[in-house]
Rosetta silent file (secondary structure, phi, psi, omega in degrees, C-alpha in Angstrom):
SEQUENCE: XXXXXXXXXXXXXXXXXXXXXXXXXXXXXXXXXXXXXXXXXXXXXXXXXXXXXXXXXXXXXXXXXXXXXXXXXXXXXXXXXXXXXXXXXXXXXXXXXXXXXXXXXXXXXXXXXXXXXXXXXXXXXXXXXXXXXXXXXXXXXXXXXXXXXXXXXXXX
SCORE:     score description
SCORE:     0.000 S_00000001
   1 L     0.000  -31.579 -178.382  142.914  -59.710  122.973 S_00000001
   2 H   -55.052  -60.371  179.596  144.381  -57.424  120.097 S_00000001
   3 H   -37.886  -53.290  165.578  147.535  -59.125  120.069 S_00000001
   4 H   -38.111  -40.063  166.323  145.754  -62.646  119.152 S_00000001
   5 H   -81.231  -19.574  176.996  144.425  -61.590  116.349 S_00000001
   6 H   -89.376   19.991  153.512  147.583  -60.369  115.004 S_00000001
   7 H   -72.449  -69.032 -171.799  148.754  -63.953  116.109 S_00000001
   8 H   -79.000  -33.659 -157.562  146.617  -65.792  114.409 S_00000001
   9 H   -84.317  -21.425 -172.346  146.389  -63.617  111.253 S_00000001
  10 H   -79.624  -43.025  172.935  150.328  -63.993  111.163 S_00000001
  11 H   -70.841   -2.603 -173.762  150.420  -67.758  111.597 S_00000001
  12 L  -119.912   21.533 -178.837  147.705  -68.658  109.385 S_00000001
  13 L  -148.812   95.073 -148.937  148.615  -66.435  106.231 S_00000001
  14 L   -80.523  -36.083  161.439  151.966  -68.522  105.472 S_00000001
  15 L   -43.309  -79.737  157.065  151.916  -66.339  102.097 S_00000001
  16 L   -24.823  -69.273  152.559  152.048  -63.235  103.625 S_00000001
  17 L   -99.464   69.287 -167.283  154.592  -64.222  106.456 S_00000001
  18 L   -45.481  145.976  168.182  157.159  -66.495  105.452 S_00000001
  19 L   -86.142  171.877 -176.860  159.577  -68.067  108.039 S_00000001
  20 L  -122.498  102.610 -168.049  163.088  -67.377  106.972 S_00000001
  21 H   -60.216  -19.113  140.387  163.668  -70.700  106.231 S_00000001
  22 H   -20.421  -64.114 -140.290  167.410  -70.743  105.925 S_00000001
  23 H   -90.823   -6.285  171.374  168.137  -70.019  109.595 S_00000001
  24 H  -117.196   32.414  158.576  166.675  -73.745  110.714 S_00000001
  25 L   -43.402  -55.423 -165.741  169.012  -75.125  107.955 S_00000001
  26 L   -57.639  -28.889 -167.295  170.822  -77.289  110.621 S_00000001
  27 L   -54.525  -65.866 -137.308  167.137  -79.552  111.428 S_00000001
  28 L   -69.330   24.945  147.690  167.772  -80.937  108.046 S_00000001
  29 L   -40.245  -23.494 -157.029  170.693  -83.103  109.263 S_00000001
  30 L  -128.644   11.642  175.555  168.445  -85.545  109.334 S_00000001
  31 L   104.817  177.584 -174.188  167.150  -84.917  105.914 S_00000001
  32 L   -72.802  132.828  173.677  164.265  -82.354  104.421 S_00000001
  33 L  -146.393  160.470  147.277  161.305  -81.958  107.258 S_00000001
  34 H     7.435  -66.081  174.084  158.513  -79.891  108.491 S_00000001
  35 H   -91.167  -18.499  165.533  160.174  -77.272  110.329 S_00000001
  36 H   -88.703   18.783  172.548  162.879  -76.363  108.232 S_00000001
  37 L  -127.293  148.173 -142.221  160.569  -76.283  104.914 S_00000001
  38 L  -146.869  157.969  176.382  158.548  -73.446  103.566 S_00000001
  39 H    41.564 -128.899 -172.487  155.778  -73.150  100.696 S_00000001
  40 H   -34.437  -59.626  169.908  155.083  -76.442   98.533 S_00000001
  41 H   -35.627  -67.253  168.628  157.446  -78.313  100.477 S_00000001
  42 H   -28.373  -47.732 -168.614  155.459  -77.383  103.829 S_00000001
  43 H   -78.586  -40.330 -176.890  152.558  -78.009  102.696 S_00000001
  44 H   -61.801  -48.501 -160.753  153.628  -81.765  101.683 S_00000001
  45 H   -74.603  -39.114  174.011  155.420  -82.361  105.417 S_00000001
  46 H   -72.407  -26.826  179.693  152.464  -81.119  107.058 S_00000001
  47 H   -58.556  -64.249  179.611  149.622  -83.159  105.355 S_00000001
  48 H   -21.954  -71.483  174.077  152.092  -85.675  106.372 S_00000001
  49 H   -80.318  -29.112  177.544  152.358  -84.997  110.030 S_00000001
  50 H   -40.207  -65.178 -161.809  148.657  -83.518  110.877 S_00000001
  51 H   -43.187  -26.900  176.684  147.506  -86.821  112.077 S_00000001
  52 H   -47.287  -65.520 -150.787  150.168  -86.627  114.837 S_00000001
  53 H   -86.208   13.467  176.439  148.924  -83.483  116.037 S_00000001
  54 L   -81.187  130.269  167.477  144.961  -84.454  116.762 S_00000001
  55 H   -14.783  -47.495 -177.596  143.518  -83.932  119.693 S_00000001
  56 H   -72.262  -42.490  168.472  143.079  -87.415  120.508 S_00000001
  57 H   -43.863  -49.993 -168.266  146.839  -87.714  119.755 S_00000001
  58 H   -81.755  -37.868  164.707  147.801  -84.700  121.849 S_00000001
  59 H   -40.569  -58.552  148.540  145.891  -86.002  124.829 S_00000001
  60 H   -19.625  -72.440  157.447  147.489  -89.124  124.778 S_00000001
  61 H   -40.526  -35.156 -176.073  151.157  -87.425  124.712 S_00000001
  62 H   -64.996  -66.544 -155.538  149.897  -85.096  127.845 S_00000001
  63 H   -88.441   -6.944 -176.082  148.691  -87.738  130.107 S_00000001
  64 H   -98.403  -38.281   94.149  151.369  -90.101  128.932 S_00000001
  65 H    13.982  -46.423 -175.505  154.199  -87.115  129.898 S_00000001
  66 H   -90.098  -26.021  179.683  152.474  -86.557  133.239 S_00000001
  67 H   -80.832  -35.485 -177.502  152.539  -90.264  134.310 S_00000001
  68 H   -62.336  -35.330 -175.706  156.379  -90.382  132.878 S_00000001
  69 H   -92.070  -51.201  178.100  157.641  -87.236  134.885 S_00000001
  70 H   -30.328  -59.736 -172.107  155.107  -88.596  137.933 S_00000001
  71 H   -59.175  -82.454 -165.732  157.172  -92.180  137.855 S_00000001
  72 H    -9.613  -52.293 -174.531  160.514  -89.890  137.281 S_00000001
  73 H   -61.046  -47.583  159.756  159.784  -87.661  140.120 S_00000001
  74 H   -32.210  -73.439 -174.683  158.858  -90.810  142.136 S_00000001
  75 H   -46.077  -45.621 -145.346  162.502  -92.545  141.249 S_00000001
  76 H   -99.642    0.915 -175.129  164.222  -90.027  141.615 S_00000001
  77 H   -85.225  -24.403 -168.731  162.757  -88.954  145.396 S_00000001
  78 H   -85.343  -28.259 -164.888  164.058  -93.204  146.292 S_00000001
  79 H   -77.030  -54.074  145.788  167.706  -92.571  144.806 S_00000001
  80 H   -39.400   -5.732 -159.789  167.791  -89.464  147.386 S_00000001
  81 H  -121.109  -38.527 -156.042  166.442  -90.990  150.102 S_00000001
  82 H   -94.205  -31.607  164.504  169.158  -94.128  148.980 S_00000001
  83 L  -106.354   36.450 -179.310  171.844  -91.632  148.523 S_00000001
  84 L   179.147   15.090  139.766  171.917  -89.477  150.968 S_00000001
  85 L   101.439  -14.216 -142.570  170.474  -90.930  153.887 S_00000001
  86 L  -127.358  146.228 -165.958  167.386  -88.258  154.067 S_00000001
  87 L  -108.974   99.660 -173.133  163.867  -88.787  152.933 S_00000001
  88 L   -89.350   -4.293 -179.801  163.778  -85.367  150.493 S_00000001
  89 L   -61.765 -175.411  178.041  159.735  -85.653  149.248 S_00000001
  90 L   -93.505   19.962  101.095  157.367  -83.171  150.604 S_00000001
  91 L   -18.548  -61.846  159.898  156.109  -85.851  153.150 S_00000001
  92 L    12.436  110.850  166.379  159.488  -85.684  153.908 S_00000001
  93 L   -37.863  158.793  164.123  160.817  -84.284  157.775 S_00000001
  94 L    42.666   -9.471 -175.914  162.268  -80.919  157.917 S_00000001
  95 L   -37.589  -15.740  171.265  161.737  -80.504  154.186 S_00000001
  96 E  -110.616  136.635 -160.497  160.571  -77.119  154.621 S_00000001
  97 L  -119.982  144.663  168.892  163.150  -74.032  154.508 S_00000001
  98 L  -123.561  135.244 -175.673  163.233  -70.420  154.842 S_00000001
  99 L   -73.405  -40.456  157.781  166.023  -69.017  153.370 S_00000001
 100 L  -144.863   46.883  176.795  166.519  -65.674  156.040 S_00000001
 101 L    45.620  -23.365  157.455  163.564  -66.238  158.120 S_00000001
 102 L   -16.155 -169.406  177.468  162.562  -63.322  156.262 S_00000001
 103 L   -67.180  -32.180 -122.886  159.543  -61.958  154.146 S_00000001
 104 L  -111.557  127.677 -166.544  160.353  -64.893  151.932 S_00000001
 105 L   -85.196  161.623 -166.555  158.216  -67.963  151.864 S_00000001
 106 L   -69.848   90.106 -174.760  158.730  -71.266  153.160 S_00000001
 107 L  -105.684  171.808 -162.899  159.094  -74.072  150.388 S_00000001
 108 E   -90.940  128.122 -174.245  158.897  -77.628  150.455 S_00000001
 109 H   -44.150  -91.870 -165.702  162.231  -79.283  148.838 S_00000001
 110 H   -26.671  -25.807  178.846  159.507  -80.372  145.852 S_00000001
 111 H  -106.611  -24.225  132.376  158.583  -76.936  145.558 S_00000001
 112 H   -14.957  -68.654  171.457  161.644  -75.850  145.513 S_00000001
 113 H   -57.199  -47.132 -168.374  162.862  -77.947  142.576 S_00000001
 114 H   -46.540  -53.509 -163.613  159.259  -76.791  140.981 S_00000001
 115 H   -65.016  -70.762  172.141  160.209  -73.247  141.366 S_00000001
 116 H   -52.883  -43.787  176.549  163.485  -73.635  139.912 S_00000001
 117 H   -66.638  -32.270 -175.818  162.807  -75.942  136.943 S_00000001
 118 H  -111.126   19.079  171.729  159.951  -73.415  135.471 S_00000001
 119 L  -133.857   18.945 -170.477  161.260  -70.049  136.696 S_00000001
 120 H   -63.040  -39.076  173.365  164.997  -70.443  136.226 S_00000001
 121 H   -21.325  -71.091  163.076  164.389  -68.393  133.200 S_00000001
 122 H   -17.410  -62.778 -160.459  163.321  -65.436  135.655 S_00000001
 123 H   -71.090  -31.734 -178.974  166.492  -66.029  137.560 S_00000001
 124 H   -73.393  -50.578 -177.668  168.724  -65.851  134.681 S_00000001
 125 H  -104.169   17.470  163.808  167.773  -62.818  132.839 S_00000001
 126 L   -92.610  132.573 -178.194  166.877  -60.636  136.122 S_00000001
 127 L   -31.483  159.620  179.405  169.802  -58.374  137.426 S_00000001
 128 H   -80.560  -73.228 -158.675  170.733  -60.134  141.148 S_00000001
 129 H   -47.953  -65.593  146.452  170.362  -56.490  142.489 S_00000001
 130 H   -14.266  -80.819 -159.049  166.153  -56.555  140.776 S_00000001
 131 H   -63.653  -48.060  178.610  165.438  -59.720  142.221 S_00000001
 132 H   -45.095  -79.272 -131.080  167.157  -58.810  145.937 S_00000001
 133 H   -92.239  -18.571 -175.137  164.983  -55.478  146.310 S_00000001
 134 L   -25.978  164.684  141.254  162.024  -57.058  144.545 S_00000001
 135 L  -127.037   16.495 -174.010  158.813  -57.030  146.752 S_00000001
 136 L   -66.022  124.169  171.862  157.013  -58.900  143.886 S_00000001
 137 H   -65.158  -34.572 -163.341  155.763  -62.705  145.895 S_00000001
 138 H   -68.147  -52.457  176.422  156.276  -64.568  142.345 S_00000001
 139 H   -66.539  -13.915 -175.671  159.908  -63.280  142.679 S_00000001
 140 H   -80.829  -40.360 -168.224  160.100  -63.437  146.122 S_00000001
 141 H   -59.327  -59.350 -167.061  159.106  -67.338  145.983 S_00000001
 142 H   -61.663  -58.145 -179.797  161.894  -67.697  143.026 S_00000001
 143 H   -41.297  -75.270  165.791  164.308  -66.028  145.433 S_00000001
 144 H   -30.696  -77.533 -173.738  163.362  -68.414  148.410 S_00000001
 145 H   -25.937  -58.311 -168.121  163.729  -71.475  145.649 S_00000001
 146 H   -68.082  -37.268 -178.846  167.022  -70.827  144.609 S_00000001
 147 H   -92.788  -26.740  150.931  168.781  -70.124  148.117 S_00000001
 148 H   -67.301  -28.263 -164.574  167.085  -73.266  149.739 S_00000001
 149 H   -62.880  -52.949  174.471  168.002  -74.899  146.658 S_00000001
 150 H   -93.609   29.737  159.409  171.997  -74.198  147.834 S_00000001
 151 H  -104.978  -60.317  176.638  171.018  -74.282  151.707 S_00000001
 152 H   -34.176  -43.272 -171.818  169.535  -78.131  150.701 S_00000001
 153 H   -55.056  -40.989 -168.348  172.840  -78.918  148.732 S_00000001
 154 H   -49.079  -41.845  -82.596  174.745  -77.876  151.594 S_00000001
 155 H  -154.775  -79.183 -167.390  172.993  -79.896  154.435 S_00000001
 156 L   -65.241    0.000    0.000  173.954  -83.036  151.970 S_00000001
């Protein structure tokens, strides 16, 4: 809870904490904008853009994002099914994998990809040697993802 205010007191006192406005010199490729402008300037791009950014606006972008990656997800389960002979949703036969019959849990090719698209992060900056000895589930789960992910490739 501490941290938050020393969140909020940093992002809302603009004076105080400056961005170092220099270092997103490259946005302005596309001319002077929002994130790569500081003080007067700032102040002009944001009055500009706050309407974007309204609730009713960001609600809109959310559910309009969830139906876009829904169709996507959709599409892209028929182009698998169409290239590679195998019906890969989680409906899907055989779809679910254990990686060494192990502690390690059983995921569904979609939860697979799930696992991997939001935790590759995980996988990337923990030593291999960490994640192997882990007994952590969230890592154990990531661990499963990633080695069905290349026991699935294989199989195709």
């Amino acid at each position: 809870m501490g941290e938050s205010i020393f969140v909020q007191q940093i992002t809302s006192s603009r004076t105080n904490f400056p961005k170092p406005a220099e270092r997103y010199a490259l946005l302005t490729i596309f001319g002077p904008n929002l994130v790569a402008s500081e003080g007067e300037m700032w102040k002009k791009y944001r009055k500009i853009c706050a309407p974007a950014f309204s609730e009713r606006n960001n609600r809109l972008v959310w559910e309009s994002s969830v139906r876009v990656i829904s169709d996507f997800i959709e599409t892209a389960w028929v182009i698998a099914a169409a290239g590679f002979g195998r019906d890969l949703s989680a409906s899907g036969e055989n779809n679910k994998h254990s990686s060494h019959g192990g502690s390690q849990p059983e995921l569904s090719i979609e939860e697979t990809f799930d696992t991997v698209s939001n935790d590759i992060n995980i996988k990337l900056l923990l030593p291999a040697w960490f994640l192997n000895n882990s007994e952590l589930v969230k890592l154990d789960r990531i661990k499963s993802a990633f080695t069905g992910l290349t026991v699935s490739f294989s199989r195709l």
